PDB file of C-alpha atoms in Angstrom:
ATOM      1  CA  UNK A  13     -31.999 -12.035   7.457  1.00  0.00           C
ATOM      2  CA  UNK A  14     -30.282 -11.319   4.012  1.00  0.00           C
ATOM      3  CA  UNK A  15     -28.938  -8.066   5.330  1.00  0.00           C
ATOM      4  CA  UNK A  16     -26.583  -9.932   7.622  1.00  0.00           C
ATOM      5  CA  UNK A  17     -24.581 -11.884   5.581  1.00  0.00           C
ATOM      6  CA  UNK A  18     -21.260 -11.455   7.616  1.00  0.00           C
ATOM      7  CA  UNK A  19     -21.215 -12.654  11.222  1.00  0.00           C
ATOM      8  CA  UNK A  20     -18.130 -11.201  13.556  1.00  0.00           C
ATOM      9  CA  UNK A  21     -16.429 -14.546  13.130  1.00  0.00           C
ATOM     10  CA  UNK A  22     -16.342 -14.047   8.930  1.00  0.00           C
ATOM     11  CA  UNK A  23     -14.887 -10.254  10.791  1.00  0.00           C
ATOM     12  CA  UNK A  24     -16.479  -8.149   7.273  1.00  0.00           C
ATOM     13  CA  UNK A  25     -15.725  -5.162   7.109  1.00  0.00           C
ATOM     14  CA  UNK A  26     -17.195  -2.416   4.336  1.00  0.00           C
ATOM     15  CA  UNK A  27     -14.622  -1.903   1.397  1.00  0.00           C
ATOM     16  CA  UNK A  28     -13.722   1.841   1.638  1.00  0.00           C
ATOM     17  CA  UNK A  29     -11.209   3.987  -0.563  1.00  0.00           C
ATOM     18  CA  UNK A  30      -9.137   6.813   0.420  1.00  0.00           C
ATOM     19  CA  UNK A  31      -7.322   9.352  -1.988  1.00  0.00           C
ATOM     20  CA  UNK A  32      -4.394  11.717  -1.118  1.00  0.00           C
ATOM     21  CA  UNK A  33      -1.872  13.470  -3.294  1.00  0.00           C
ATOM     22  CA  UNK A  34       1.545  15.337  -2.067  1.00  0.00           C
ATOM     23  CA  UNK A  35       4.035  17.155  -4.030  1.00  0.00           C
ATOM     24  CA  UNK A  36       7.245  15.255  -3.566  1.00  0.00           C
ATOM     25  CA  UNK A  37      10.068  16.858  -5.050  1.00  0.00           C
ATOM     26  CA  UNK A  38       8.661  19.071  -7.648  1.00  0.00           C
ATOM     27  CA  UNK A  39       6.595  15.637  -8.525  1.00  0.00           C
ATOM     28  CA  UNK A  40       2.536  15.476  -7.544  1.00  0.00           C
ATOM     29  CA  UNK A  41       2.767  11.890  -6.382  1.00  0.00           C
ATOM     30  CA  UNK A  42      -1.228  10.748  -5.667  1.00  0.00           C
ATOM     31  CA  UNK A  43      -1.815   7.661  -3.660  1.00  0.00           C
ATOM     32  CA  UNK A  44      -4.687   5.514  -3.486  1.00  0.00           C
ATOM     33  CA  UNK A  45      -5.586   3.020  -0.894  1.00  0.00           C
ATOM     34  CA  UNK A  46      -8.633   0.206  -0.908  1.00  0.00           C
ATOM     35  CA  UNK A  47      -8.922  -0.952   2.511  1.00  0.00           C
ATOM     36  CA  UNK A  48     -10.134  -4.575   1.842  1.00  0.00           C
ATOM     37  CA  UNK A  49     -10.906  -7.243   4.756  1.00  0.00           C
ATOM     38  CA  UNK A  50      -7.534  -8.077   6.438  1.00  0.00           C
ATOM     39  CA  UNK A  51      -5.171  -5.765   4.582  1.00  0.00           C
ATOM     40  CA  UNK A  52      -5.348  -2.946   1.282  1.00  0.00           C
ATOM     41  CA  UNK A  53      -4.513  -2.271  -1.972  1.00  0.00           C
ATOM     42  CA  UNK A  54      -1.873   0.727  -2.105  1.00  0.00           C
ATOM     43  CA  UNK A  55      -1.742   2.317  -5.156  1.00  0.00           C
ATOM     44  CA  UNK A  56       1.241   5.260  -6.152  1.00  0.00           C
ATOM     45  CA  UNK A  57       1.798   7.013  -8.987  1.00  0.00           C
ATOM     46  CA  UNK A  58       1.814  10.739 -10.907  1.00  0.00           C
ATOM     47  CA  UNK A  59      -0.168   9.130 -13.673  1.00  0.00           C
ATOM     48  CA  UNK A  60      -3.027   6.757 -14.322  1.00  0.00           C
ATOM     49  CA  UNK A  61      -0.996   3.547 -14.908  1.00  0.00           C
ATOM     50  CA  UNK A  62      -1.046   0.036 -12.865  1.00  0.00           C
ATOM     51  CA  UNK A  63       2.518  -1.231 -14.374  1.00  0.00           C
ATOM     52  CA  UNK A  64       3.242  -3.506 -11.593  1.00  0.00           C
ATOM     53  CA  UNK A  65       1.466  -5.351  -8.600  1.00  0.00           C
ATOM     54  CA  UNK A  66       3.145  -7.137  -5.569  1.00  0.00           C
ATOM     55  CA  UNK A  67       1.202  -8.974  -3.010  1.00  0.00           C
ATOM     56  CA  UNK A  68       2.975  -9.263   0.913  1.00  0.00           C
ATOM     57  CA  UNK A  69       1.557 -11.055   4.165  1.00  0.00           C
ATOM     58  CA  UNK A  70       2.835 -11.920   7.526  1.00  0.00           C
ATOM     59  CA  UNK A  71       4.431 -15.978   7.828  1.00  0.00           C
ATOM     60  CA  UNK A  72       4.398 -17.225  11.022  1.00  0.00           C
ATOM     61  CA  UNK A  73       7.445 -19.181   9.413  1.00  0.00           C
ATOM     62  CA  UNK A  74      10.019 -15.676   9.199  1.00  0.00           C
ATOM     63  CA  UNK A  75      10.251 -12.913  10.789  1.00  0.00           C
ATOM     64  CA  UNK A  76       9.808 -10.797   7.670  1.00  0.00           C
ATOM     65  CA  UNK A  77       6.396 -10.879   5.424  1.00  0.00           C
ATOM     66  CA  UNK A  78       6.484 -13.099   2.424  1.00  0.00           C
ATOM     67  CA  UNK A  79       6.254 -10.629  -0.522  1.00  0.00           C
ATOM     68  CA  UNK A  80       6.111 -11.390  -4.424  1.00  0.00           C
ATOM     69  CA  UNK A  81       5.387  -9.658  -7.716  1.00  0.00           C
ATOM     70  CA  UNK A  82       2.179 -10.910  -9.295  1.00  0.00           C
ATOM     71  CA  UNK A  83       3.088  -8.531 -12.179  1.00  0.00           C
ATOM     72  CA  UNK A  84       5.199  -5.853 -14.200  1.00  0.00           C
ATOM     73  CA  UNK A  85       9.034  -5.827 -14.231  1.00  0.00           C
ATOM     74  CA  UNK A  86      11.062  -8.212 -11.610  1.00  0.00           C
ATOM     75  CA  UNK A  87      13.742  -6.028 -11.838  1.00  0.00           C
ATOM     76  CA  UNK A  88      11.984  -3.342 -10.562  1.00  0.00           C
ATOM     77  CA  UNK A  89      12.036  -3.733  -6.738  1.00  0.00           C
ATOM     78  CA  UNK A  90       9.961  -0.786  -5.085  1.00  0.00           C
ATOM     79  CA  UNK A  91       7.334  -2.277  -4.769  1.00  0.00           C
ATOM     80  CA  UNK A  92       8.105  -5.669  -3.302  1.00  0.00           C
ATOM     81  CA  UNK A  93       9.669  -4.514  -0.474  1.00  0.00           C
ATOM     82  CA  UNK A  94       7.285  -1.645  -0.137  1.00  0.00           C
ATOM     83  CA  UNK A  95       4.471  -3.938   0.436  1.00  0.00           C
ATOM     84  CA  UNK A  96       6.761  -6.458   2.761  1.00  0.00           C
ATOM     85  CA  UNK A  97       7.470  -3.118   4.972  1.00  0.00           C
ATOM     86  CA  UNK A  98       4.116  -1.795   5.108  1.00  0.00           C
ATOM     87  CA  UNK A  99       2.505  -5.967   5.753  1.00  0.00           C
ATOM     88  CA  UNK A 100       5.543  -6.200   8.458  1.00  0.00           C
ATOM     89  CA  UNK A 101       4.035  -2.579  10.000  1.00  0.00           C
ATOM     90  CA  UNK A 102       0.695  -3.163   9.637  1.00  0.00           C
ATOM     91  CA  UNK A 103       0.405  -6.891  10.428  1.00  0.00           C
ATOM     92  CA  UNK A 104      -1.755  -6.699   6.967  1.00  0.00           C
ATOM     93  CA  UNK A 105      -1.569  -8.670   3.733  1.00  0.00           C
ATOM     94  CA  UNK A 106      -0.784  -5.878   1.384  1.00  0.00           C
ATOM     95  CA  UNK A 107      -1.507  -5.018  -2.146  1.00  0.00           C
ATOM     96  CA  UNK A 108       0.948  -2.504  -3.501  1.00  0.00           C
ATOM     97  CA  UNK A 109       1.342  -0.705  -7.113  1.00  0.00           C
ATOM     98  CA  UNK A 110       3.982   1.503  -7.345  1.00  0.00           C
ATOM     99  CA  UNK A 111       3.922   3.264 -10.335  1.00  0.00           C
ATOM    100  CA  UNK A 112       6.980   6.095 -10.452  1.00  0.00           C
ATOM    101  CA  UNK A 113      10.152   6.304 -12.374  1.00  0.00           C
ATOM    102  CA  UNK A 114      12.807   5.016 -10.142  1.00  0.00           C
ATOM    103  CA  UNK A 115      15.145   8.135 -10.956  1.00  0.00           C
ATOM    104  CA  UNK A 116      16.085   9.543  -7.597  1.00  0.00           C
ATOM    105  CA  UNK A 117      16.496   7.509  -4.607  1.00  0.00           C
ATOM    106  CA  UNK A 118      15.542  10.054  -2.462  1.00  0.00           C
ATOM    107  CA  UNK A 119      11.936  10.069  -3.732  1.00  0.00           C
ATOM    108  CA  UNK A 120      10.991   6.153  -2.994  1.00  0.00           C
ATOM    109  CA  UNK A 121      12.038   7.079   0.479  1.00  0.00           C
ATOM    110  CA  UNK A 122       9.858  10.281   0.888  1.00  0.00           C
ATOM    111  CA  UNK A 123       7.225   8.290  -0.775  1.00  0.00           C
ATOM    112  CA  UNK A 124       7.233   5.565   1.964  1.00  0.00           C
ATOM    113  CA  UNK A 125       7.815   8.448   4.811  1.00  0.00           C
ATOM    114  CA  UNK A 126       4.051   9.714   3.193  1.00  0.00           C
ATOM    115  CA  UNK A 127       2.471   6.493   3.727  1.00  0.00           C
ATOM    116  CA  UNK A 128       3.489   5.930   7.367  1.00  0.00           C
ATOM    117  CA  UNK A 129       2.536   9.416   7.938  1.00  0.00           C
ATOM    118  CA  UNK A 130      -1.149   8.978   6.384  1.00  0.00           C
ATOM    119  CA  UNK A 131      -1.193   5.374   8.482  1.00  0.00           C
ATOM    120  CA  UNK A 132      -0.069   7.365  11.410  1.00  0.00           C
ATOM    121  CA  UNK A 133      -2.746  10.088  10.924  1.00  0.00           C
ATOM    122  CA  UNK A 134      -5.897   8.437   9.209  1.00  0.00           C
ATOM    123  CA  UNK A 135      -5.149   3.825  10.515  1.00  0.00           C
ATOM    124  CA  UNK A 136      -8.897   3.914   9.815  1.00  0.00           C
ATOM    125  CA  UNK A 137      -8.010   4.050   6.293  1.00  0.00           C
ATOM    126  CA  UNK A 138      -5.806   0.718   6.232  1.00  0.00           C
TER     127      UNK A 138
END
């Protein structure tokens, strides 16, 4: 049967997208999440731009995910360790662009306090 291309071992699951947006300190910060098989792709930003990508996934080797920056600016840290605490809370290899002006520290943490809220409210999505 072509239609059944993935058995439950492969575990397949359909690629789905989700879209939110939420005004975070005078800022309309919109995130974007592909839910892919075995983790996601988050995306952040307040405009169209993929400027950086990091890559994160559980090692049964450390206690905390692996996590590394496949590309944009090294120096620029969000979203490393964005995507190692979202893969160590999820148990999920994680994609993450984070795409905002590191100007106030306040907003990378209301940014993450978003996310676990959406994961707490819509897991279906991750």
């Amino acid at each position: 049967d072509p239609q059944s291309t993935c058995s439950e071992a492969t575990m397949c699951e359909a690629i789905t997208v989700h879209n939110f947006s939420e005004k975070i300190l005078e800022q309309v910060v919109h995130f974007h999440v592909t839910k892919l098989s075995g983790g996601f792709f988050l995306w952040v930003g307040s405009s169209p731009e993929l400027s950086n990508l990091a890559v994160s996934m559980s090692s049964k080797y450390d206690s905390m995910p692996l996590s590394t920056l496949v590309m944009g600016d090294p120096s620029n840290t969000a979203p490393n360790s964005l995507a190692q605490r979202l893969a160590k809370k999820t148990k999920k290899q994680v994609y993450v662009s984070y795409s905002l002006p590191i100007t106030d520290s306040n907003m990378s943490l209301l940014v993450e306090n978003r996310i676990k809220k959406e994961l707490e409210v819509h897991p279906e999505y991750f």
